[in-house]
Amino acid sequence: MIGGFLEMKTVLLFLCLLLAFSFNSSAQDLDKMPQIAVTGNAEVLVEPDEAHISLDVTKLNKDLEIAKKQNDETTAKILEVTKRFNIPSQNVSIRNISVEIKNKIIRDPKKPVYDEDGDLTGEKIFLGYEVSKTIRIKYLELNKFEELFSELLKTGVTEVNSVSFETSKLRQYKDQARDMALKAAKEKATAMAGAIGQTIGKAIRITEGTISNTNLNYSINGVNSNNSVNISRPPTVETVSTSIGSFSPGTITISASATVIFILN
């Protein structure tokens, strides 16, 4: 029985070695054949169907309870606007809730202040407690976006962190762009081979390149909203008007590339 088991192991080992040798020989044979390597590129232009808005609400007060209350009041106003525009609760989220103690350091050469190690530190002045929240909103009715955005700015929001326009069918369009890139590679290889009186055979290697998409970003007064835009009013009696500008979502560009190696007949 033991002898039979050892004999079976020997046969299996022989078969594995034979398959490995055959595969290696086939790969070497392919490498020796005439080949053509081409790269195909493609772009798909897509209309966005959703907007993503990130807002920051920050309140500072020496009384922590007052700072929290002010923050909650502004947050409530934002949530009220989202309800008015019939935005589902699952498309609104509150994140990054934080409370920090804010101090200001004043270094006066005439009144130097040192720490216990003898280093010059300056006088620490307590500014208050800073309570912050980040509110993210996904909005699907882009024809009403500008109206929504204007109402959000009226709530007392501190900063617009970002506004971007995206597509909910990104996976589908990425697949489409990749397929188009592969077809472009085949067409290019066929044309190049035909120019010298030859044809292409089967593909022996496919390498997918980078598939990227460019989301669109809304801007306020020419400032790209990917950068934080502080919209707090200055502490003066002067009236300051803010022009939001016209709204146009444009199109999203999804790019793909693929490199294919064909046998050259």
GROMACS .gro file of C-alpha atoms in nm, residues 103-234:
model
  132
  103ASN     CA    1  -0.529   8.071   2.277
  104LYS     CA    2  -0.328   8.361   2.139
  105ILE     CA    3   0.039   8.408   2.223
  106ILE     CA    4   0.167   8.766   2.257
  107ARG     CA    5   0.542   8.820   2.274
  108ASP     CA    6   0.624   9.165   2.408
  109PRO     CA    7   0.999   9.241   2.428
  110LYS     CA    8   0.924   9.486   2.710
  111LYS     CA    9   0.739   9.220   2.910
  112PRO     CA   10   0.909   8.889   2.833
  113VAL     CA   11   0.746   8.570   2.962
  114TYR     CA   12   0.951   8.253   3.008
  115ASP     CA   13   0.851   7.892   3.070
  116GLU     CA   14   0.995   7.671   3.342
  117ASP     CA   15   1.288   7.577   3.117
  118GLY     CA   16   1.381   7.941   3.066
  119ASP     CA   17   1.259   7.958   2.705
  120LEU     CA   18   1.081   8.271   2.583
  121THR     CA   19   0.714   8.180   2.531
  122GLY     CA   20   0.511   8.498   2.556
  123GLU     CA   21   0.185   8.573   2.728
  124LYS     CA   22  -0.096   8.326   2.662
  125ILE     CA   23  -0.438   8.488   2.619
  126PHE     CA   24  -0.747   8.267   2.625
  127LEU     CA   25  -0.969   8.335   2.323
  128GLY     CA   26  -1.239   8.082   2.395
  129TYR     CA   27  -1.373   7.740   2.302
  130GLU     CA   28  -1.399   7.658   1.933
  131VAL     CA   29  -1.680   7.416   1.844
  132SER     CA   30  -1.670   7.279   1.489
  133LYS     CA   31  -1.878   7.050   1.271
  134THR     CA   32  -1.853   6.935   0.910
  135ILE     CA   33  -2.180   6.886   0.725
  136ARG     CA   34  -2.186   6.692   0.399
  137ILE     CA   35  -2.480   6.701   0.159
  138LYS     CA   36  -2.553   6.500  -0.155
  139TYR     CA   37  -2.803   6.671  -0.384
  140LEU     CA   38  -2.958   6.513  -0.693
  141GLU     CA   39  -3.176   6.790  -0.839
  142LEU     CA   40  -2.903   6.986  -1.014
  143ASN     CA   41  -3.151   7.221  -1.179
  144LYS     CA   42  -3.216   7.363  -0.828
  145PHE     CA   43  -2.856   7.357  -0.709
  146GLU     CA   44  -2.790   7.730  -0.728
  147GLU     CA   45  -3.103   7.806  -0.526
  148LEU     CA   46  -3.005   7.549  -0.263
  149PHE     CA   47  -2.650   7.680  -0.243
  150SER     CA   48  -2.767   8.038  -0.197
  151GLU     CA   49  -2.995   7.934   0.089
  152LEU     CA   50  -2.714   7.741   0.258
  153LEU     CA   51  -2.489   8.047   0.252
  154LYS     CA   52  -2.756   8.244   0.439
  155THR     CA   53  -2.752   8.008   0.738
  156GLY     CA   54  -2.427   8.140   0.886
  157VAL     CA   55  -2.204   7.858   0.761
  158THR     CA   56  -1.837   7.939   0.829
  159GLU     CA   57  -1.665   7.781   0.530
  160VAL     CA   58  -1.746   7.596   0.209
  161ASN     CA   59  -1.490   7.316   0.212
  162SER     CA   60  -1.577   7.175  -0.128
  163VAL     CA   61  -1.847   7.142  -0.392
  164SER     CA   62  -1.812   6.882  -0.665
  165PHE     CA   63  -2.036   6.740  -0.936
  166GLU     CA   64  -2.018   6.365  -0.993
  167THR     CA   65  -2.196   6.077  -1.163
  168SER     CA   66  -2.371   5.793  -0.984
  169LYS     CA   67  -2.283   5.561  -1.276
  170LEU     CA   68  -1.905   5.597  -1.251
  171ARG     CA   69  -1.838   5.220  -1.261
  172GLN     CA   70  -2.047   5.181  -1.577
  173TYR     CA   71  -1.871   5.465  -1.757
  174LYS     CA   72  -1.525   5.345  -1.649
  175ASP     CA   73  -1.603   5.004  -1.802
  176GLN     CA   74  -1.722   5.176  -2.119
  177ALA     CA   75  -1.405   5.385  -2.142
  178ARG     CA   76  -1.186   5.077  -2.092
  179ASP     CA   77  -1.372   4.884  -2.366
  180MET     CA   78  -1.331   5.179  -2.601
  181ALA     CA   79  -0.957   5.193  -2.524
  182LEU     CA   80  -0.919   4.822  -2.608
  183LYS     CA   81  -1.105   4.868  -2.937
  184ALA     CA   82  -0.887   5.168  -3.016
  185ALA     CA   83  -0.577   4.958  -2.952
  186LYS     CA   84  -0.699   4.688  -3.189
  187GLU     CA   85  -0.786   4.942  -3.459
  188LYS     CA   86  -0.444   5.105  -3.425
  189ALA     CA   87  -0.263   4.770  -3.447
  190THR     CA   88  -0.471   4.669  -3.754
  191ALA     CA   89  -0.392   4.998  -3.929
  192MET     CA   90  -0.021   4.984  -3.847
  193ALA     CA   91   0.011   4.623  -3.962
  194GLY     CA   92  -0.191   4.694  -4.276
  195ALA     CA   93   0.041   4.981  -4.368
  196ILE     CA   94   0.323   4.730  -4.413
  197GLY     CA   95   0.110   4.463  -4.577
  198GLN     CA   96   0.058   4.243  -4.272
  199THR     CA   97  -0.224   4.148  -4.039
  200ILE     CA   98  -0.257   4.096  -3.666
  201GLY     CA   99  -0.331   3.770  -3.492
  202LYS     CA  100  -0.462   3.703  -3.143
  203ALA     CA  101  -0.374   3.921  -2.846
  204ILE     CA  102  -0.115   3.762  -2.621
  205ARG     CA  103  -0.096   4.026  -2.349
  206ILE     CA  104  -0.327   4.303  -2.224
  207THR     CA  105  -0.219   4.565  -1.971
  208GLU     CA  106  -0.479   4.801  -1.832
  209GLY     CA  107  -0.363   5.158  -1.788
  210THR     CA  108  -0.493   5.419  -1.547
  211ILE     CA  109  -0.864   5.493  -1.558
  212SER     CA  110  -0.929   5.842  -1.426
  213ASN     CA  111  -1.220   6.078  -1.397
  214THR     CA  112  -1.225   6.454  -1.357
  215ASN     CA  113  -1.501   6.575  -1.126
  216LEU     CA  114  -1.631   6.928  -1.171
  217ASN     CA  115  -1.594   7.182  -0.895
  218TYR     CA  116  -1.813   7.483  -0.828
  219SER     CA  117  -1.644   7.815  -0.761
  220ILE     CA  118  -1.734   8.127  -0.564
  221ASN     CA  119  -1.602   8.453  -0.713
  222GLY     CA  120  -1.350   8.255  -0.914
  223VAL     CA  121  -1.216   8.069  -0.608
  224ASN     CA  122  -1.222   7.695  -0.663
  225SER     CA  123  -1.434   7.533  -0.396
  226ASN     CA  124  -1.180   7.255  -0.339
  227ASN     CA  125  -1.001   7.522  -0.138
  228SER     CA  126  -1.173   7.635   0.179
  229VAL     CA  127  -1.368   7.953   0.117
  230ASN     CA  128  -1.431   8.157   0.430
  231ILE     CA  129  -1.764   8.335   0.396
  232SER     CA  130  -1.782   8.492   0.740
  233ARG     CA  131  -1.874   8.860   0.728
  234PRO     CA  132  -1.603   9.109   0.835
   0.00000   0.00000   0.00000
